[in-house]
Amino acid sequence: MLLDDFIIDANERLFMIRDRLNGPLGQPQLAEIYKHVRTINGLAMHLEVSHIKAISTAIIQLLECVINGTAGFSGRLDNLFQDSVSFLQLCLKELKLKISLGCEEQYLYLLNRLQAEVTIRTG
């Protein structure tokens, strides 16, 4: 898979995820979001796109907590997932423009928030 194909596919998946996040969230919707994030993560791992891989891995861990019932879906988590989708779309946009992923500060901030939530949820 070429980087351009990855960008197109990941963007489409992120738009589908955003649609699910804007509607009622039950197990089927969360399972679909999880599937899309895992696909993005696998492709990012294969293409060695580190920012996207790290954020999507943290999202997967947090989604697993929600799906397994060890965490409820709260407004705080909803905002965190929305921020994550926005950040991944920004990464894809920068990737498309062939600009270095020079959003290190925002990346670290978001990754820390995601990892803190995972730690809280998994105890």
XYZ file of N, CA and C in Angstrom:
369
model
N 0.847 -1.181 0.000
C 0.000 0.000 0.000
C 0.891 1.243 0.000
N 0.553 2.178 -0.833
C 1.291 3.430 -0.907
C 0.791 4.401 0.154
N 1.640 5.359 0.485
C 1.283 6.360 1.483
C 0.027 7.126 1.073
N -0.089 7.467 -0.214
C -1.275 8.190 -0.694
C -2.551 7.384 -0.466
N -2.483 6.078 -0.721
C -3.645 5.210 -0.497
C -4.009 5.170 0.983
N -2.986 5.111 1.830
C -3.208 5.099 3.275
C -3.915 6.376 3.715
N -3.467 7.517 3.205
C -4.059 8.806 3.579
C -5.539 8.843 3.207
N -5.863 8.401 1.995
C -7.262 8.393 1.539
C -8.100 7.461 2.405
N -7.610 6.239 2.611
C -8.351 5.245 3.392
C -8.539 5.703 4.837
N -7.470 6.195 5.450
C -7.552 6.624 6.850
C -8.500 7.806 7.007
N -8.464 8.750 6.074
C -9.385 9.894 6.138
C -10.832 9.442 6.065
N -11.129 8.509 5.154
C -12.496 7.989 5.040
C -12.924 7.329 6.347
N -12.032 6.559 6.932
C -12.350 5.885 8.196
C -12.559 6.894 9.326
N -11.754 7.948 9.355
C -11.909 8.968 10.396
C -13.236 9.710 10.257
N -13.685 9.952 9.021
C -14.990 10.590 8.833
C -16.110 9.669 9.324
N -15.984 8.354 9.079
C -16.984 7.397 9.571
C -16.975 7.345 11.094
N -15.774 7.389 11.682
C -15.662 7.393 13.146
C -16.337 8.636 13.715
N -16.073 9.777 13.104
C -16.666 11.034 13.582
C -18.194 10.970 13.530
N -18.732 10.388 12.447
C -20.188 10.224 12.344
C -20.723 9.389 13.500
N -20.039 8.305 13.835
C -20.475 7.432 14.932
C -20.389 8.165 16.269
N -19.343 8.963 16.441
C -19.180 9.703 17.698
C -20.253 10.776 17.866
N -20.804 11.265 16.760
C -21.826 12.309 16.822
C -23.232 11.756 17.016
N -23.374 10.433 16.992
C -24.682 9.810 17.181
C -24.736 9.065 18.496
N -25.817 8.296 18.696
C -25.903 7.484 19.911
C -24.825 6.409 19.915
N -24.216 6.190 21.064
C -23.103 5.239 21.142
C -23.493 3.995 21.928
N -23.691 2.913 21.204
C -23.924 1.614 21.817
C -22.803 0.680 21.400
N -22.922 -0.579 21.786
C -21.890 -1.564 21.445
C -21.633 -1.671 19.934
N -22.682 -1.692 19.067
C -22.399 -1.815 17.627
C -21.574 -0.639 17.089
N -21.903 0.572 17.542
C -21.165 1.753 17.079
C -19.724 1.723 17.582
N -19.545 1.361 18.849
C -18.192 1.289 19.407
C -17.373 0.201 18.721
N -18.011 -0.914 18.404
C -17.307 -2.000 17.709
C -16.858 -1.547 16.323
N -17.696 -0.757 15.656
C -17.328 -0.257 14.326
C -16.179 0.748 14.419
N -16.246 1.649 15.403
C -15.158 2.610 15.617
C -13.859 1.855 15.889
N -13.944 0.856 16.754
C -12.780 0.041 17.115
C -12.165 -0.602 15.870
N -13.005 -1.157 15.012
C -12.529 -1.812 13.789
C -11.777 -0.818 12.897
N -12.341 0.375 12.737
C -11.698 1.384 11.887
C -10.366 1.852 12.480
N -10.338 2.067 13.795
C -9.097 2.527 14.432
C -8.019 1.444 14.333
N -8.409 0.180 14.507
C -7.430 -0.917 14.386
C -6.866 -1.004 12.971
N -7.707 -0.771 11.971
C -7.221 -0.788 10.583
C -6.226 0.339 10.359
N -6.570 1.539 10.806
C -5.659 2.684 10.682
C -4.344 2.378 11.396
N -4.445 1.809 12.596
C -3.261 1.480 13.385
C -2.369 0.472 12.668
N -2.968 -0.567 12.125
C -2.196 -1.592 11.420
C -1.476 -1.035 10.208
N -2.166 -0.191 9.456
C -1.549 0.412 8.272
C -0.445 1.388 8.674
N -0.688 2.160 9.740
C 0.330 3.107 10.217
C 1.570 2.359 10.692
N 1.358 1.213 11.337
C 2.475 0.396 11.799
C 3.275 -0.115 10.595
N 2.550 -0.602 9.594
C 3.185 -1.135 8.387
C 3.992 -0.054 7.661
N 3.441 1.163 7.605
C 4.100 2.260 6.890
C 5.038 3.066 7.788
N 5.120 2.690 9.064
C 5.991 3.356 10.033
C 5.681 4.849 10.179
N 4.396 5.154 10.328
C 3.958 6.528 10.571
C 3.738 6.639 12.085
N 4.784 7.046 12.791
C 4.835 6.914 14.251
C 3.755 7.692 15.006
N 3.470 8.940 14.629
C 2.472 9.728 15.357
C 1.103 9.057 15.276
N 0.730 8.647 14.088
C -0.582 8.031 13.882
C -0.642 6.683 14.596
N 0.437 5.938 14.538
C 0.491 4.633 15.204
C 0.331 4.789 16.720
N 1.055 5.726 17.319
C 1.012 5.905 18.777
C -0.370 6.348 19.259
N -0.954 7.334 18.588
C -2.272 7.829 19.006
C -3.333 6.756 18.797
N -3.297 6.071 17.651
C -4.316 5.046 17.396
C -4.172 3.873 18.363
N -2.950 3.546 18.778
C -2.750 2.483 19.771
C -3.393 2.868 21.101
N -3.199 4.109 21.518
C -3.796 4.578 22.774
C -5.323 4.613 22.677
N -5.858 5.006 21.523
C -7.313 5.009 21.330
C -7.847 3.580 21.437
N -7.151 2.631 20.825
C -7.563 1.223 20.873
C -7.628 0.742 22.321
N -6.604 1.061 23.111
C -6.582 0.627 24.515
C -7.764 1.203 25.286
N -8.058 2.468 25.032
C -9.166 3.107 25.733
C -10.505 2.541 25.267
N -10.649 2.312 23.967
C -11.879 1.708 23.444
C -12.090 0.307 24.018
N -11.006 -0.443 24.179
C -11.120 -1.787 24.760
C -11.674 -1.712 26.180
N -11.250 -0.704 26.941
C -11.787 -0.514 28.293
C -13.290 -0.244 28.238
N -13.708 0.601 27.307
C -15.127 0.945 27.190
C -15.933 -0.272 26.735
N -15.443 -0.961 25.709
C -16.156 -2.120 25.159
C -16.238 -3.256 26.177
N -15.172 -3.461 26.946
C -15.153 -4.540 27.945
C -15.900 -4.186 29.223
N -16.399 -2.953 29.289
C -17.200 -2.560 30.446
C -16.406 -2.071 31.636
N -15.092 -1.892 31.477
C -14.300 -1.386 32.601
C -14.289 0.136 32.635
N -14.933 0.765 31.648
C -15.049 2.227 31.621
C -16.351 2.590 30.925
N -17.040 3.580 31.467
C -18.229 4.091 30.799
C -17.828 5.165 29.806
N -18.707 5.452 28.866
C -18.410 6.490 27.884
C -18.966 7.793 28.418
N -18.082 8.692 28.823
C -18.493 9.958 29.426
C -18.238 11.102 28.456
N -18.717 12.284 28.828
C -18.475 13.470 28.013
C -16.992 13.761 27.872
N -16.245 13.483 28.938
C -14.798 13.717 28.902
C -14.139 12.800 27.876
N -14.555 11.531 27.856
C -14.009 10.597 26.872
C -14.443 10.976 25.469
N -15.698 11.420 25.342
C -16.204 11.834 24.036
C -15.329 12.951 23.471
N -15.014 13.943 24.301
C -14.151 15.049 23.861
C -12.760 14.551 23.497
N -12.245 13.611 24.277
C -10.914 13.072 24.021
C -10.878 12.325 22.688
N -11.914 11.533 22.408
C -11.971 10.823 21.127
C -12.103 11.810 19.969
N -12.933 12.846 20.143
C -13.079 13.862 19.090
C -11.743 14.564 18.834
N -11.031 14.911 19.910
C -9.715 15.543 19.768
C -8.743 14.610 19.049
N -8.831 13.328 19.359
C -7.941 12.343 18.737
C -8.199 12.232 17.246
N -9.476 12.188 16.867
C -9.832 12.118 15.445
C -9.333 13.372 14.729
N -9.537 14.535 15.346
C -9.061 15.790 14.742
C -7.549 15.777 14.568
N -6.847 15.282 15.578
C -5.388 15.234 15.497
C -4.936 14.294 14.387
N -5.560 13.118 14.280
C -5.181 12.171 13.229
C -5.453 12.763 11.850
N -6.555 13.513 11.712
C -6.834 14.160 10.429
C -5.773 15.217 10.118
N -5.321 15.939 11.136
C -4.247 16.912 10.952
C -2.964 16.220 10.498
N -2.633 15.099 11.136
C -1.438 14.337 10.742
C -1.527 13.902 9.286
N -2.701 13.418 8.881
C -2.881 12.962 7.498
C -2.756 14.128 6.521
N -3.294 15.280 6.923
C -3.195 16.465 6.061
C -1.735 16.865 5.882
N -0.987 16.874 6.968
C 0.429 17.228 6.891
C 1.207 16.190 6.093
N 0.842 14.931 6.276
C 1.490 13.851 5.532
C 1.245 14.031 4.040
N 0.012 14.395 3.705
C -0.353 14.586 2.301
C 0.449 15.723 1.683
N 0.694 16.739 2.452
C 1.469 17.879 1.955
C 2.971 17.595 1.977
N 3.323 16.385 2.412
C 4.727 15.959 2.497
C 5.531 16.821 3.459
N 4.832 17.361 4.449
C 5.505 18.141 5.488
C 5.817 17.185 6.631
N 6.923 17.380 7.270
C 7.263 16.575 8.444
C 6.155 16.715 9.482
N 5.924 15.664 10.253
C 4.891 15.719 11.287
C 5.396 16.574 12.452
N 5.531 17.855 12.197
C 6.122 18.757 13.166
C 5.144 19.275 14.194
N 4.214 18.455 14.628
C 3.245 18.865 15.636
C 3.545 18.126 16.931
N 4.819 18.094 17.283
C 5.306 17.302 18.418
C 4.625 17.669 19.737
N 4.465 18.957 19.997
C 3.891 19.387 21.267
C 2.440 18.920 21.401
N 1.649 19.110 20.340
C 0.252 18.682 20.372
C 0.163 17.159 20.467
N 1.052 16.481 19.768
C 1.099 15.012 19.794
C 1.358 14.513 21.212
N 2.360 15.067 21.879
C 2.709 14.627 23.231
C 1.586 14.922 24.221
N 0.963 16.090 24.076
C -0.144 16.464 24.957
C -1.300 15.475 24.814
N -1.690 15.183 23.568
C -2.806 14.283 23.325
C -2.469 12.861 23.757
N -1.260 12.414 23.453
C -0.852 11.064 23.843
C -0.857 10.924 25.369
N -0.386 11.953 26.077
C -0.401 11.927 27.543
C -1.826 11.853 28.083
N -2.750 12.609 27.481
C -4.158 12.564 27.904
C -4.738 11.175 27.697
N -4.481 10.598 26.518
C -4.999 9.262 26.214
C -4.420 8.226 27.178
N -3.107 8.291 27.397
C -2.468 7.310 28.272
C -2.928 7.466 29.719
N -3.179 8.699 30.144
C -3.694 8.920 31.497
C -5.074 8.289 31.642
N -5.922 8.431 30.636
C -7.253 7.813 30.676
C -7.147 6.295 30.705
N -6.250 5.742 29.911
C -6.065 4.285 29.899
C -5.637 3.818 31.288
N -4.706 4.547 31.911
C -4.224 4.196 33.249
C -5.357 4.261 34.266
N -6.167 5.311 34.189
C -7.302 5.457 35.105
C -8.268 4.288 34.923
N -8.547 3.940 33.672
C -9.552 2.910 33.386
C -9.068 1.499 33.706
N -7.768 1.256 33.550
C -7.262 -0.102 33.789
C -6.739 -0.273 35.209
N -6.589 0.857 35.904
C -6.175 0.818 37.302
C -4.769 0.405 37.442
